[in-house]
PDB file of C-alpha atoms in Angstrom:
ATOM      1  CA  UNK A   1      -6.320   7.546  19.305  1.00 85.00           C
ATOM      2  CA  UNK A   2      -6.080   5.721  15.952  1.00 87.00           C
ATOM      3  CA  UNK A   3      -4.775   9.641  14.512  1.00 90.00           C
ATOM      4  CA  UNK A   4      -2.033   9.534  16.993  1.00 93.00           C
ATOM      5  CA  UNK A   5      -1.275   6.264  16.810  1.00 93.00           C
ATOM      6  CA  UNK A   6      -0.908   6.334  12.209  1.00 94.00           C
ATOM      7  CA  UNK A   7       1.179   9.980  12.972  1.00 94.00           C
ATOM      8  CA  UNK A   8       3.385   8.126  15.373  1.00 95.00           C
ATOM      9  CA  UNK A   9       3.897   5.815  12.777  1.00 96.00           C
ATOM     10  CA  UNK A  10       4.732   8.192  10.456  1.00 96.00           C
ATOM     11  CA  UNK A  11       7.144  10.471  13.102  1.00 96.00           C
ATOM     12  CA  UNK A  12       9.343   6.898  13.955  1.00 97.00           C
ATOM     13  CA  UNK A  13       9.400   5.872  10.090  1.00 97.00           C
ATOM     14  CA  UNK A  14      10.695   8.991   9.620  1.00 96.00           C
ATOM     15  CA  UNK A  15      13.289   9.208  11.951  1.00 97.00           C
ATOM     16  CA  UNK A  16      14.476   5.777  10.661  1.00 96.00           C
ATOM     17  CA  UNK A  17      14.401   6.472   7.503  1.00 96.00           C
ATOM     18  CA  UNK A  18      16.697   9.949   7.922  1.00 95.00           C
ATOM     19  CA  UNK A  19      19.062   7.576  10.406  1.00 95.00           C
ATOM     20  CA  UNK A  20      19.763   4.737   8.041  1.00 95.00           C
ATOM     21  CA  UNK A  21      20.311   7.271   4.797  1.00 92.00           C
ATOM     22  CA  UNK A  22      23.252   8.859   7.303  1.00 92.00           C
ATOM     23  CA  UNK A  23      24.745   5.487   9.047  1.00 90.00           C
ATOM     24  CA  UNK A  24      24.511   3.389   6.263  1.00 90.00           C
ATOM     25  CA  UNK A  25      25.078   5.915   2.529  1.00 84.00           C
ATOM     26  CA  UNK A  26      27.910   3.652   1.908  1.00 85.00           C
ATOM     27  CA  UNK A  27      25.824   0.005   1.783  1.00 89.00           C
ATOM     28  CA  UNK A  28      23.543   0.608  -0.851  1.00 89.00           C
ATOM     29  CA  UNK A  29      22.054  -2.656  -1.105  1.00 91.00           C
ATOM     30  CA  UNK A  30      21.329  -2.833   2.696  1.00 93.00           C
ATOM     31  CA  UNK A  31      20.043   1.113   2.956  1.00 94.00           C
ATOM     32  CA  UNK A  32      17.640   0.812  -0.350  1.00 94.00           C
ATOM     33  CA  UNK A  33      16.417  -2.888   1.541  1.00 95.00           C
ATOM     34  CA  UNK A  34      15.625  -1.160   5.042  1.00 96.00           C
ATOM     35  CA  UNK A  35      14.387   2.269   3.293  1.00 96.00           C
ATOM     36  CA  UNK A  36      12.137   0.521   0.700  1.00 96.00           C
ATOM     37  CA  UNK A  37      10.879  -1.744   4.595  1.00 97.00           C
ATOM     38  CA  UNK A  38      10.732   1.153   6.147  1.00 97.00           C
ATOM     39  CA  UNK A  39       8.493   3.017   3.957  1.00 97.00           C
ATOM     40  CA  UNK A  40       5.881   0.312   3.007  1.00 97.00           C
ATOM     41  CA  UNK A  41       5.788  -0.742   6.668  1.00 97.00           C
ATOM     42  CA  UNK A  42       4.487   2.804   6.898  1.00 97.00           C
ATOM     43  CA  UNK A  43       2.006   2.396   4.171  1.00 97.00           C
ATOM     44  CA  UNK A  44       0.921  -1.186   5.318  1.00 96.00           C
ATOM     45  CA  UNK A  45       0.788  -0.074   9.043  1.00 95.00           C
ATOM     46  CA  UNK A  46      -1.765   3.069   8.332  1.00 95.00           C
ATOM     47  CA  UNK A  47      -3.946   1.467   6.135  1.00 94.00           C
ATOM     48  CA  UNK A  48      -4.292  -1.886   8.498  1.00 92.00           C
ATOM     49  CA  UNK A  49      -5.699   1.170  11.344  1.00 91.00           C
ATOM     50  CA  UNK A  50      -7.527   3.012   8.523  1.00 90.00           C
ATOM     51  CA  UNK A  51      -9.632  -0.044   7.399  1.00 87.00           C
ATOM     52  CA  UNK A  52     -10.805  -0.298  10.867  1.00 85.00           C
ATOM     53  CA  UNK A  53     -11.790   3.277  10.308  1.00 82.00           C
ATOM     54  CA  UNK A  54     -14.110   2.386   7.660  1.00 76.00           C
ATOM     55  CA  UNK A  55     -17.600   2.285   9.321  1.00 72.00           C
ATOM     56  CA  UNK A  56     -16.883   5.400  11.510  1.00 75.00           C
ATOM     57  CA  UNK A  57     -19.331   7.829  10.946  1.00 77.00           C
ATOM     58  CA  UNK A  58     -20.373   9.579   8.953  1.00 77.00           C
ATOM     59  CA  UNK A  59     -19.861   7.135   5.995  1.00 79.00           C
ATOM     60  CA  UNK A  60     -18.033   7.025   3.498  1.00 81.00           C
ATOM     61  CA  UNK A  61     -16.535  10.777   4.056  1.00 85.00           C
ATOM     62  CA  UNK A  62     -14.614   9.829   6.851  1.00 87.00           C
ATOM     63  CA  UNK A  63     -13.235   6.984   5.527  1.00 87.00           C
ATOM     64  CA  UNK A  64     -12.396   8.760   2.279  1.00 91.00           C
ATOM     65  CA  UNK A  65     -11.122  11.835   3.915  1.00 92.00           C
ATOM     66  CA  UNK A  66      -8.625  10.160   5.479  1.00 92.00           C
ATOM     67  CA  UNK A  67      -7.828   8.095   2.505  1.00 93.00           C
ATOM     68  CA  UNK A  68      -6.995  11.301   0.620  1.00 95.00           C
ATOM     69  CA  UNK A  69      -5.165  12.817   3.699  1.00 95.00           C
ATOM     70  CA  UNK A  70      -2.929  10.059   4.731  1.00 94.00           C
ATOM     71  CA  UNK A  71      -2.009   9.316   0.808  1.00 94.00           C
ATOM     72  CA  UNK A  72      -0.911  13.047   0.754  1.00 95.00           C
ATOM     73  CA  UNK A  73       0.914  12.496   3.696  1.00 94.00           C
ATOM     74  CA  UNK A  74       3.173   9.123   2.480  1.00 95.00           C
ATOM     75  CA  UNK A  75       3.368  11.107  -0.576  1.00 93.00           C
ATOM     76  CA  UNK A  76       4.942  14.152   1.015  1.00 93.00           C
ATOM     77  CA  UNK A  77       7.193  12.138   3.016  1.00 93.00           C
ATOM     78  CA  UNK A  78       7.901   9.092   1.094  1.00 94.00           C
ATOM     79  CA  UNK A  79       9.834  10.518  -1.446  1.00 89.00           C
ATOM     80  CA  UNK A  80      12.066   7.811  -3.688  1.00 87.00           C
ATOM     81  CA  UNK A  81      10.372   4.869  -2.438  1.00 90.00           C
ATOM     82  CA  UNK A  82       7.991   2.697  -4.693  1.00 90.00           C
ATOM     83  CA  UNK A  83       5.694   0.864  -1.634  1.00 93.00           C
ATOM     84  CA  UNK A  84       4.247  -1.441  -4.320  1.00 93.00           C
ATOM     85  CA  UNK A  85       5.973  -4.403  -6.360  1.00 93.00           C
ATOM     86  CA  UNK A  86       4.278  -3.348  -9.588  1.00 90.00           C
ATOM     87  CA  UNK A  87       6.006   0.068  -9.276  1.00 88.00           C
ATOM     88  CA  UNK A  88       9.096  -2.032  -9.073  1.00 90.00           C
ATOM     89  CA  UNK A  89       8.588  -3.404 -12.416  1.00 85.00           C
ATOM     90  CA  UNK A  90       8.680  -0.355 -14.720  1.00 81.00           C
ATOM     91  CA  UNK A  91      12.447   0.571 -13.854  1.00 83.00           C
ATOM     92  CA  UNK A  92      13.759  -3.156 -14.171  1.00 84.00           C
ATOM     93  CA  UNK A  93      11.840  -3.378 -17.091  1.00 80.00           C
ATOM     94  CA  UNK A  94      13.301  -0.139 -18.628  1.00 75.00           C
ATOM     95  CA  UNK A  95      16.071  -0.951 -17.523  1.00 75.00           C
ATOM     96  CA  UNK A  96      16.731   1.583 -14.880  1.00 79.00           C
ATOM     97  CA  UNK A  97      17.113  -1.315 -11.577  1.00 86.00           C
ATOM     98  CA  UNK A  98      19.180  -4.167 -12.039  1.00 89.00           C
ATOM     99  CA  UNK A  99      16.726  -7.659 -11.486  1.00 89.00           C
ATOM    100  CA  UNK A 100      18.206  -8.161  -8.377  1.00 91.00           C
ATOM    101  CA  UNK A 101      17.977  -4.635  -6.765  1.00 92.00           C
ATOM    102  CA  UNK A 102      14.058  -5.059  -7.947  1.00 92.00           C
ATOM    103  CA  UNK A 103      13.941  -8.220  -6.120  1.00 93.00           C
ATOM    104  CA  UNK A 104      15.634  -7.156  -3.088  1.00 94.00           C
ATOM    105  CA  UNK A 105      12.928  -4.143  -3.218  1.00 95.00           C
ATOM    106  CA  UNK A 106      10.278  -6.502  -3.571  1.00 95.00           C
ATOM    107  CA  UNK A 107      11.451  -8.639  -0.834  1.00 96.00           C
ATOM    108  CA  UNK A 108      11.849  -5.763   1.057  1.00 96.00           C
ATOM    109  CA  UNK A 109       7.836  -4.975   0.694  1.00 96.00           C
ATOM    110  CA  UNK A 110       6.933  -8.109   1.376  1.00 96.00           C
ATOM    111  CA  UNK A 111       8.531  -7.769   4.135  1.00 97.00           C
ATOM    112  CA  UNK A 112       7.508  -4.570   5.802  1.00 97.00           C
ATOM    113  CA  UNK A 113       3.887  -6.105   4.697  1.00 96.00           C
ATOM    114  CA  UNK A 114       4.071  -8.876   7.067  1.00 95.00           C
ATOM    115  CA  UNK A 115       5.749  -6.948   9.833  1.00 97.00           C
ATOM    116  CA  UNK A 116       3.071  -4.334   9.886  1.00 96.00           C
ATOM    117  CA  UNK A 117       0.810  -7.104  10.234  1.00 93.00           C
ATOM    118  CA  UNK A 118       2.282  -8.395  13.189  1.00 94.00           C
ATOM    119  CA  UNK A 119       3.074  -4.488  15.125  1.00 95.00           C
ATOM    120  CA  UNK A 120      -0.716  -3.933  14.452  1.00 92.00           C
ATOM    121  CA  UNK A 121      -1.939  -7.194  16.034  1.00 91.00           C
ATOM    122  CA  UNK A 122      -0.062  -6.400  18.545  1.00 92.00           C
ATOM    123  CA  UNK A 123      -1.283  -2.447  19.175  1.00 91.00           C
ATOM    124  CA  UNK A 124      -5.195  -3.985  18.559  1.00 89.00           C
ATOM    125  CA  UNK A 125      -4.268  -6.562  21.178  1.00 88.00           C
ATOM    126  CA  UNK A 126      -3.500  -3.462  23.806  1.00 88.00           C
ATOM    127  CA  UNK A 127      -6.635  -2.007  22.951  1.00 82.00           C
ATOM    128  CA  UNK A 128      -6.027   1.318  22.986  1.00 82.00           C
ATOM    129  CA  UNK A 129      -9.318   2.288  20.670  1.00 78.00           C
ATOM    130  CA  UNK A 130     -12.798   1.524  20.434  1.00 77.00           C
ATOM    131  CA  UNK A 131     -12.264   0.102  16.770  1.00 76.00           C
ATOM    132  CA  UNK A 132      -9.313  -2.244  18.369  1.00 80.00           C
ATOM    133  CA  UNK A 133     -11.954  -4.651  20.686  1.00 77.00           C
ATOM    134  CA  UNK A 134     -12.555  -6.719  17.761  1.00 75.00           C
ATOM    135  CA  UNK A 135     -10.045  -6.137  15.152  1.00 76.00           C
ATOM    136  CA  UNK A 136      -8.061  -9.547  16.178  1.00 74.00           C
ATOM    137  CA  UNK A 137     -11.053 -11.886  16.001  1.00 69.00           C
ATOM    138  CA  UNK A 138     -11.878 -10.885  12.217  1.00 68.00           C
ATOM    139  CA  UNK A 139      -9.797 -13.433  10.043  1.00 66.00           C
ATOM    140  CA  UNK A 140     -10.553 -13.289   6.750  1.00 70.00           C
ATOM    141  CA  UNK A 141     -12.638 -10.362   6.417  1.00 71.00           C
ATOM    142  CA  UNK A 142     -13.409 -11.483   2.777  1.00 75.00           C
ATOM    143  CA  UNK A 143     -13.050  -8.055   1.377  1.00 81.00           C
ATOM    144  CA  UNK A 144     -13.858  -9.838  -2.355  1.00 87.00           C
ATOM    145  CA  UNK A 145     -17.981  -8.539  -2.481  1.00 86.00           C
ATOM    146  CA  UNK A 146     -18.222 -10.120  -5.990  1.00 87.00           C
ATOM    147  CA  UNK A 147     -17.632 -13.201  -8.019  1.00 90.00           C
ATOM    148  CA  UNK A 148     -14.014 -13.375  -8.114  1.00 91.00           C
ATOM    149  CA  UNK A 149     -13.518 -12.978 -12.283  1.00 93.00           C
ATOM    150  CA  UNK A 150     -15.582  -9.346 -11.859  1.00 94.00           C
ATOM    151  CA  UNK A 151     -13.228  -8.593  -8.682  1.00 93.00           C
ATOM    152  CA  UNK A 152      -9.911  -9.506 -11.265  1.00 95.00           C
ATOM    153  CA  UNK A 153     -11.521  -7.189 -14.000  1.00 94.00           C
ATOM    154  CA  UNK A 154     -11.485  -4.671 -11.104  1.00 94.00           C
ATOM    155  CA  UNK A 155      -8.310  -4.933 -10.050  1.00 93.00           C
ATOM    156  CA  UNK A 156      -6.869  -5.032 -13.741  1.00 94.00           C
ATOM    157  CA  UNK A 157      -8.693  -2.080 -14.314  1.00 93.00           C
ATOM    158  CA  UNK A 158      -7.508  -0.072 -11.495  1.00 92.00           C
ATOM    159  CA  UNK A 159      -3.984  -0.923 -11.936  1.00 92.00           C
ATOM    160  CA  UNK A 160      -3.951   0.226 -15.390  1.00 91.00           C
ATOM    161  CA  UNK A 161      -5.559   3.444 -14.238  1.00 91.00           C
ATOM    162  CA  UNK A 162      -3.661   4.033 -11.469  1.00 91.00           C
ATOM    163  CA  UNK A 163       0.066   3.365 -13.669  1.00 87.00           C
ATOM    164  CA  UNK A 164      -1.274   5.659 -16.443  1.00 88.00           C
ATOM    165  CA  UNK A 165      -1.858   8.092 -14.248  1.00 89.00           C
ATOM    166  CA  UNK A 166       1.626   7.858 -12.938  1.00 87.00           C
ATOM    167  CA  UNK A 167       3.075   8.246 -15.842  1.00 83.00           C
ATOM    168  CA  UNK A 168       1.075  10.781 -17.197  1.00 85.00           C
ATOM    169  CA  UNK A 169       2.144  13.295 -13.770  1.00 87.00           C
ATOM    170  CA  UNK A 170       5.850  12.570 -14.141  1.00 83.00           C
ATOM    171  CA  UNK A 171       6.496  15.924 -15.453  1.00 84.00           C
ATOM    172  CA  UNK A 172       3.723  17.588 -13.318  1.00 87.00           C
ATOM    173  CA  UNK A 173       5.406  19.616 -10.073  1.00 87.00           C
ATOM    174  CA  UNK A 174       5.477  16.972  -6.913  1.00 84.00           C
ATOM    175  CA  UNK A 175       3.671  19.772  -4.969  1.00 85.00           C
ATOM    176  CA  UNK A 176       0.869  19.005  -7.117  1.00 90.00           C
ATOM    177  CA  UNK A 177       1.357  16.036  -7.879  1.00 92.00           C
ATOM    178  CA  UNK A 178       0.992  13.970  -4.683  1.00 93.00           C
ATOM    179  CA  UNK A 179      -2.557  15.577  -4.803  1.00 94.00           C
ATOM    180  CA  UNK A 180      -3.441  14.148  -7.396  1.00 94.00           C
ATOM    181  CA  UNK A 181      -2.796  10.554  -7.278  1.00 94.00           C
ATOM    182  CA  UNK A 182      -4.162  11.552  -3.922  1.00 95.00           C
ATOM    183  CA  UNK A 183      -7.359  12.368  -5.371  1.00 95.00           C
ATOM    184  CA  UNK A 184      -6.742   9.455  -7.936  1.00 94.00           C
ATOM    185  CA  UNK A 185      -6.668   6.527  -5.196  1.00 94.00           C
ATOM    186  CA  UNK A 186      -9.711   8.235  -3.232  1.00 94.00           C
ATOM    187  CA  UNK A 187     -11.984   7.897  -5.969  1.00 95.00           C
ATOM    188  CA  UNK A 188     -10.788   4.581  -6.725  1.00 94.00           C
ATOM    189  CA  UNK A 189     -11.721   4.021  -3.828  1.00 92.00           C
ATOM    190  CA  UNK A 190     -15.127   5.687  -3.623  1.00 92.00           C
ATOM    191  CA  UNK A 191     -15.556   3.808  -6.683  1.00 91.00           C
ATOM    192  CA  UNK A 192     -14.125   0.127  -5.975  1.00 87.00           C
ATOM    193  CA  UNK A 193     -13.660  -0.345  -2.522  1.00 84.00           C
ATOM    194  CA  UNK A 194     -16.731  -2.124  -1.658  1.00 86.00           C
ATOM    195  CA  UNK A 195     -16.186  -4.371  -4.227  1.00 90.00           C
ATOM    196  CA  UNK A 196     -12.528  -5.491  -3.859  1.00 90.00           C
ATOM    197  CA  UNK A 197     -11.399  -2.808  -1.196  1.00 87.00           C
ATOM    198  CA  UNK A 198      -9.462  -1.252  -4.437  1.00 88.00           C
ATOM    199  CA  UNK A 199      -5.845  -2.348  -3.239  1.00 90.00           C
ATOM    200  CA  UNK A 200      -4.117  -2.879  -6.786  1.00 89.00           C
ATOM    201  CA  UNK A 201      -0.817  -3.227  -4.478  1.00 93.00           C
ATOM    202  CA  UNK A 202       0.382  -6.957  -4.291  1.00 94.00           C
ATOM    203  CA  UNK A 203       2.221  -6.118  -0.630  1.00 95.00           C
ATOM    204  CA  UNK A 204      -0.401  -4.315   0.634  1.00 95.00           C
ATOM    205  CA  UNK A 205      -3.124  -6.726   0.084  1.00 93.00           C
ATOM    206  CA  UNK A 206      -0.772  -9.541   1.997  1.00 93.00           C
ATOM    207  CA  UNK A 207      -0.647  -6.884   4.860  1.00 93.00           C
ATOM    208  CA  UNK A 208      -4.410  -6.278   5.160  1.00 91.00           C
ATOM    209  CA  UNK A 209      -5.932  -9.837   4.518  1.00 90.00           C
ATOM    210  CA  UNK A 210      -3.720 -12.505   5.206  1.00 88.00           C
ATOM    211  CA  UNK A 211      -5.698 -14.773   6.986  1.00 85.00           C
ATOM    212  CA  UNK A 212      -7.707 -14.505   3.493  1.00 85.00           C
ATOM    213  CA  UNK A 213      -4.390 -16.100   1.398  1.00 86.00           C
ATOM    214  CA  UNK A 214      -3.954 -18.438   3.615  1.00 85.00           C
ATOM    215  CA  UNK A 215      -7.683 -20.107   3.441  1.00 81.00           C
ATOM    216  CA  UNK A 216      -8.383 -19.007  -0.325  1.00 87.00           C
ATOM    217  CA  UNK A 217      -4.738 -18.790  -2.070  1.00 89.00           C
ATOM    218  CA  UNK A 218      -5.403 -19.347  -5.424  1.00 91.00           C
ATOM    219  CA  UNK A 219      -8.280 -16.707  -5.714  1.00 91.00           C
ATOM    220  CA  UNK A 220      -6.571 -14.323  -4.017  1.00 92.00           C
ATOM    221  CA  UNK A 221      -3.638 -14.456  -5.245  1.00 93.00           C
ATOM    222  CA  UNK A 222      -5.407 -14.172  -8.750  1.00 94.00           C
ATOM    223  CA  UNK A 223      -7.575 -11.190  -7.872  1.00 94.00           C
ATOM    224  CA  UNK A 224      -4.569  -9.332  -5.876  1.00 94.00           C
ATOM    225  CA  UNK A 225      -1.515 -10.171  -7.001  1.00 94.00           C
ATOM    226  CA  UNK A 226      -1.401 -11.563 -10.955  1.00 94.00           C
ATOM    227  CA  UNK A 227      -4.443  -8.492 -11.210  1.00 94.00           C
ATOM    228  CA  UNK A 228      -2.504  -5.614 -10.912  1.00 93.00           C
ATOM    229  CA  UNK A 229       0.583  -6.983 -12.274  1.00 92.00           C
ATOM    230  CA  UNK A 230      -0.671  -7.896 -15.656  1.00 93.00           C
ATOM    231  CA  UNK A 231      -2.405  -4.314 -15.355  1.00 90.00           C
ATOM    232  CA  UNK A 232       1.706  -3.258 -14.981  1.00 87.00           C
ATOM    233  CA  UNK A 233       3.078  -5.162 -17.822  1.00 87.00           C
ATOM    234  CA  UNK A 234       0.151  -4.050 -20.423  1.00 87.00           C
ATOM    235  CA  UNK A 235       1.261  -0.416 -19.184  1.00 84.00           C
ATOM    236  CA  UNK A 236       4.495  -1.307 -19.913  1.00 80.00           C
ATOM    237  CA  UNK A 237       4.086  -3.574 -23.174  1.00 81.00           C
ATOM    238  CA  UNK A 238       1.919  -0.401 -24.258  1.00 79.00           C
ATOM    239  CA  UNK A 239       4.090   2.482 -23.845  1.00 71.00           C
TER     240      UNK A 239
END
C-alpha cells in the first residue's frame, strides 16, 4: 500500500508538473513557484511514508533499498528542480538566479514542505497501511540520537559531502549520474541516519519533524537548518 500510495504521488506530481509547464510557459515567476512546490512536495511527501518504512523488515536493507530506489526515481523525473534551499544558494551566489527568484524558490519549498505534511496526516489518518495506525500520535519523534553539537558536526559534514559531490558529477552523463548521488545519499544514510536521520535539506527536515521545531526551535533549527547551510557556503567560499 505505502508503494502505491509514494508512485501515486509521483504519477499526479507528474501530471502537474507537465500541465503547468504548458498552461502557464508565459508566467515564469508563477510556473518556476508551483514547479519548484510541486517537486519538493514530491520529495517531502515520499520520504514522510518512507520513514514510516524504516523498521520494516528486514532492517536496514529495506529501508535503504528504497532510499536508493525512490532517490533514482525523483532524480529521473525531477529534472531542473533543486528540492533543497541550499541547492538554491549556489546559482544566486554565482550569480546565475536573481535573489528574489531564489527566494521565491525557497518559499516555494517551504511550502510544498508543510503541505506534504498536512496530505500525509491526512492519508495516515485514513489508515490505509499497517505503518499508518500510529503515525499521527508520534510528535516529535526526536530523530537527534546524540548531543546536539555532534548531530551539527554531522549535518555540516554531510552537506559538504553531499555539495562536493554535486559538483564533482556535473559533467558526468545524468543517466549515470542520478545513480550516483543515489548511491551517495544511501550511504549517508547507512552511515548517519541513526544519528540525525541524515536530512542535510532545510525543507525537508520541516516536513518530517515539525512537531520537533516547534517544542525545540533553537536546536533544531541549529542542527537542520544553519548545519547544512554553512556546509553550502564553505562549498561555495571554497570553490
Amino acid at each position: 500500500t505505502s508503494l502505491l500510495l509514494m508512485a501515486g504521488i509521483v504519477v499526479a506530481v507528474g501530471l502537474c508538473r507537465r500541465l503547468t509547464r504548458r498552461r502557464l510557459r508565459s508566467h515564469q515567476r508563477l510556473c518556476a513557484f508551483l514547479l519548484e512546490m510541486f517537486s519538493t512536495f514530491q520529495i517531502c511527501a515520499c520520504t514522510n511514508e518512507l520513514f514510516l518504512l524504516g523498521d520494516v523488515e528486514p532492517k536496514p536493507h529495506t529501508a535503504l533499498t528504497l532510499t536508493y530506489g525512490f532517490t533514482v526515481l525523483h532524480g529521473l523525473t525531477l529534472t531542473g528542480s533543486i528540492c533543497n534551499p541550499c541547492g538554491t544558494l549556489q546559482p544566486m551566489w554565482g550569480g546565475g538566479m536573481s535573489v528574489e527568484m531564489g527566494g521565491l524558490k525557497i518559499g516555494a519549498q517551504f511550502a510544498a514542505a508543510a503541505l506534504a505534511r498536512v496530505f500525509m496526516h491526512f492519508v495516515w489518518s485514513l489508515e490505509m497501511a499497517e505503518p499508518h495506525f500510529a503515525a499521527l500520535s508520534q510528535g516529535c519523534s526526536n530523530p537527534m540520537q546524540t548531543t546536539e553539537m555532534q548531530a551539527f558536526c554531522i549535518e555540516l559534514l554531510f552537506s559538504v559531502v553531499f555539495q562536493l559531490t554535486i559538483l564533482r558529477v556535473e559533467s558526468v552523463n545524468p543517466k549515470y549520474k542520478v545513480h550516483l548521488i543515489a548511491l551517495l545519499i544511501t550511504m549517508l544514510v547507512y552511515a548517519g541516519g541513526n544519528l540525525t536521520g541524515a536530512i542535510f535539506n532545510p525543507a525537508l527536515a520541516f516536513s518530517l519533524h515539525p512537531s520537533c521545531f516547534y517544542d525545540k526551535f533553537l536546536s533544531y533549527s541549529l542542527v537542520y537548518w544553519i548545519a547544512p547551510s554553512l556546509g553550502k557556503f564553505l562549498m561555495l567560499c571554497v570553490f
